[in-house]
Amino acid sequence: MSIDDIAASIRSMEIRGAAEIARRAAEALREEAEAYRGADAHELWTRMQKGKATLLASRPTAVSLWNGVQSVFKGTSPEMEAEVLRRTIVSNADTFIRRSKEAVDIIGRIGSKRIRDGDRVLTHCNSKAALSVIIQAHKDGKRIEAFVTESRPWRQGLLTARDLAEAGIRPNLIVDSAARWLMKDVDVVVVGADTICSNGALINKIGTSQIALAAHEARVPFLVAAETFKFSPKTMYGELVEIEERGSSEVVRLDEVPEGTRVLNPVFDATPPEYIDAIITEVGVVPPSAAYEIIVKELGHEFIFERN
Ligand code: RI2
């Protein structure tokens, strides 16, 4: 698939999930570099930069996409010979894809220890990282009752129900608005992440913050399963995370509502760090207050502020 096709599929959400969009973008950049057979480094560099911009413009919220693309270009420069540039991009993309898959597995093995035998676990949307925790706990022999929110408007909860059923866990599906009512019967909440800000705030599927609030009120631990490339270096510099707004047709048909009705469709929201008990990463379980350290140590982003 070409870069344009991948970007279009990410935009239309045929390809979705914060880690998956990053991996597919890295793959597309690798293919673009491999397909270039010329020796003109400038031309290859220009093509790659164009591809990078197209992919980054496909969806604005998940920093995983940005981090994934950045890591593909690690150590590259327009001064490199075409062959060296090509090889560096291919090897970087492969490394990113391999490590991101390993991370999900490690998160599962670490996170499983936070789930006890007999726990009733609630999850929201469809996060491979969160599912890795729940499914690993099941594989470790713990009896689990899983509650899955529908996750309107895209209903990714149905994907989660299928993923759990395939792993041998019977899912209980609920509408999003049942989350607070149900919280009295929940032992732990596990969700994924699209972006974690430098102050520890979580940006995830719309509705996550309401679930966190309900969990906080009911004293139910709220865990986030997130690879380190879901942490945002950009937020260290004060940049605000753009919350994606998608079309109203995803929510309702226009002939179902009175003329003139404004239909809003924000697809992510922000959960304050106070509502997060722990973040399970591939480098260990950390509190939200460790976000800055993860960005500096694991992503290698030293805070350097250009004063002029
Ligand atoms: P993994 C998804 O976004 C959900 O918000 C989910 O929690 C997050 O990505 C992380 O998913 P969308 O693409 O990377 O469905 O853990 O809008 O699979």
Tab-separated table of N, CA, C and O in Angstrom, residues 3 28-48 80-87 89-90:
chain	number	residue	atom	x	y	z
A	3	ILE	N	1.881	5.317	0.614
A	3	ILE	CA	1.727	6.201	1.774
A	3	ILE	C	0.357	6.880	1.742
A	3	ILE	O	-0.335	6.961	2.765
A	28	ALA	N	4.786	1.929	5.992
A	28	ALA	CA	4.601	2.667	4.736
A	28	ALA	C	5.860	3.458	4.383
A	28	ALA	O	6.275	3.513	3.214
A	29	LEU	N	6.490	4.046	5.400
A	29	LEU	CA	7.726	4.807	5.147
A	29	LEU	C	8.853	3.871	4.709
A	29	LEU	O	9.639	4.190	3.820
A	30	ARG	N	8.914	2.705	5.326
A	30	ARG	CA	9.922	1.722	4.939
A	30	ARG	C	9.722	1.311	3.476
A	30	ARG	O	10.669	1.285	2.693
A	31	GLU	N	8.478	1.039	3.101
A	31	GLU	CA	8.202	0.632	1.719
A	31	GLU	C	8.544	1.730	0.729
A	31	GLU	O	9.058	1.474	-0.344
A	32	GLU	N	8.262	2.961	1.118
A	32	GLU	CA	8.572	4.108	0.245
A	32	GLU	C	10.081	4.180	0.013
A	32	GLU	O	10.537	4.376	-1.111
A	33	ALA	N	10.848	4.007	1.093
A	33	ALA	CA	12.315	4.067	0.966
A	33	ALA	C	12.825	2.901	0.124
A	33	ALA	O	13.679	3.077	-0.750
A	34	GLU	N	12.268	1.723	0.358
A	34	GLU	CA	12.706	0.535	-0.391
A	34	GLU	C	12.378	0.648	-1.871
A	34	GLU	O	13.131	0.166	-2.724
A	35	ALA	N	11.258	1.294	-2.179
A	35	ALA	CA	10.826	1.386	-3.579
A	35	ALA	C	11.692	2.344	-4.382
A	35	ALA	O	11.745	2.265	-5.612
A	36	TYR	N	12.398	3.236	-3.697
A	36	TYR	CA	13.231	4.211	-4.421
A	36	TYR	C	14.543	3.546	-4.833
A	36	TYR	O	15.339	3.145	-3.997
A	37	ARG	N	14.744	3.437	-6.101
A	37	ARG	CA	15.921	2.721	-6.596
A	37	ARG	C	17.032	3.660	-7.069
A	37	ARG	O	18.109	3.218	-7.444
A	38	GLY	N	16.767	4.972	-7.091
A	38	GLY	CA	17.744	5.933	-7.605
A	38	GLY	C	18.898	6.171	-6.639
A	38	GLY	O	18.963	5.591	-5.562
A	39	ALA	N	19.802	7.070	-7.046
A	39	ALA	CA	20.963	7.374	-6.205
A	39	ALA	C	20.947	8.835	-5.756
A	39	ALA	O	21.907	9.315	-5.157
A	40	ASP	N	19.836	9.515	-6.043
A	40	ASP	CA	19.742	10.938	-5.710
A	40	ASP	C	19.199	11.098	-4.277
A	40	ASP	O	17.988	10.985	-4.037
A	41	ALA	N	20.125	11.347	-3.349
A	41	ALA	CA	19.751	11.422	-1.933
A	41	ALA	C	18.743	12.548	-1.692
A	41	ALA	O	17.815	12.402	-0.885
A	42	HIS	N	18.928	13.641	-2.424
A	42	HIS	CA	18.038	14.785	-2.232
A	42	HIS	C	16.598	14.405	-2.595
A	42	HIS	O	15.650	14.728	-1.879
A	43	GLU	N	16.485	13.667	-3.717
A	43	GLU	CA	15.154	13.253	-4.164
A	43	GLU	C	14.513	12.295	-3.148
A	43	GLU	O	13.340	12.440	-2.805
A	44	LEU	N	15.303	11.347	-2.652
A	44	LEU	CA	14.777	10.396	-1.666
A	44	LEU	C	14.355	11.140	-0.397
A	44	LEU	O	13.275	10.905	0.154
A	45	TRP	N	15.208	12.062	0.049
A	45	TRP	CA	14.909	12.840	1.260
A	45	TRP	C	13.587	13.608	1.092
A	45	TRP	O	12.724	13.603	1.976
A	46	THR	N	13.437	14.256	-0.074
A	46	THR	CA	12.230	15.041	-0.332
A	46	THR	C	10.997	14.141	-0.327
A	46	THR	O	9.969	14.476	0.271
A	47	ARG	N	11.094	12.991	-0.975
A	47	ARG	CA	9.964	12.041	-0.978
A	47	ARG	C	9.597	11.610	0.433
A	47	ARG	O	8.420	11.518	0.789
A	48	MET	N	10.631	11.297	1.218
A	48	MET	CA	10.381	10.810	2.573
A	48	MET	C	9.737	11.894	3.446
A	48	MET	O	8.848	11.605	4.247
A	80	MET	N	23.093	12.570	3.870
A	80	MET	CA	23.484	11.151	3.720
A	80	MET	C	23.439	10.703	2.259
A	80	MET	O	22.671	11.241	1.470
A	81	GLU	N	24.219	9.684	1.949
A	81	GLU	CA	24.108	9.087	0.620
A	81	GLU	C	22.774	8.351	0.535
A	81	GLU	O	22.295	7.827	1.551
A	82	ALA	N	22.230	8.258	-0.663
A	82	ALA	CA	20.893	7.662	-0.821
A	82	ALA	C	20.822	6.256	-0.218
A	82	ALA	O	19.878	5.929	0.507
A	83	GLU	N	21.836	5.453	-0.476
A	83	GLU	CA	21.810	4.070	-0.009
A	83	GLU	C	21.839	3.995	1.530
A	83	GLU	O	21.127	3.189	2.151
A	84	VAL	N	22.650	4.857	2.128
A	84	VAL	CA	22.756	4.871	3.601
A	84	VAL	C	21.421	5.347	4.203
A	84	VAL	O	20.919	4.776	5.179
A	85	LEU	N	20.866	6.367	3.582
A	85	LEU	CA	19.586	6.904	4.053
A	85	LEU	C	18.506	5.823	3.973
A	85	LEU	O	17.759	5.597	4.943
A	86	ARG	N	18.478	5.137	2.833
A	86	ARG	CA	17.479	4.069	2.642
A	86	ARG	C	17.644	2.981	3.701
A	86	ARG	O	16.690	2.573	4.352
A	87	ARG	N	18.873	2.548	3.886
A	87	ARG	CA	19.118	1.467	4.846
A	87	ARG	C	18.759	1.878	6.278
A	87	ARG	O	18.218	1.094	7.052
A	89	ILE	N	16.546	4.122	7.211
A	89	ILE	CA	15.079	4.205	7.352
A	89	ILE	C	14.477	2.801	7.496
A	89	ILE	O	13.648	2.554	8.378
A	90	VAL	N	14.934	1.881	6.664
A	90	VAL	CA	14.405	0.503	6.705
A	90	VAL	C	14.690	-0.131	8.064
A	90	VAL	O	13.799	-0.714	8.704
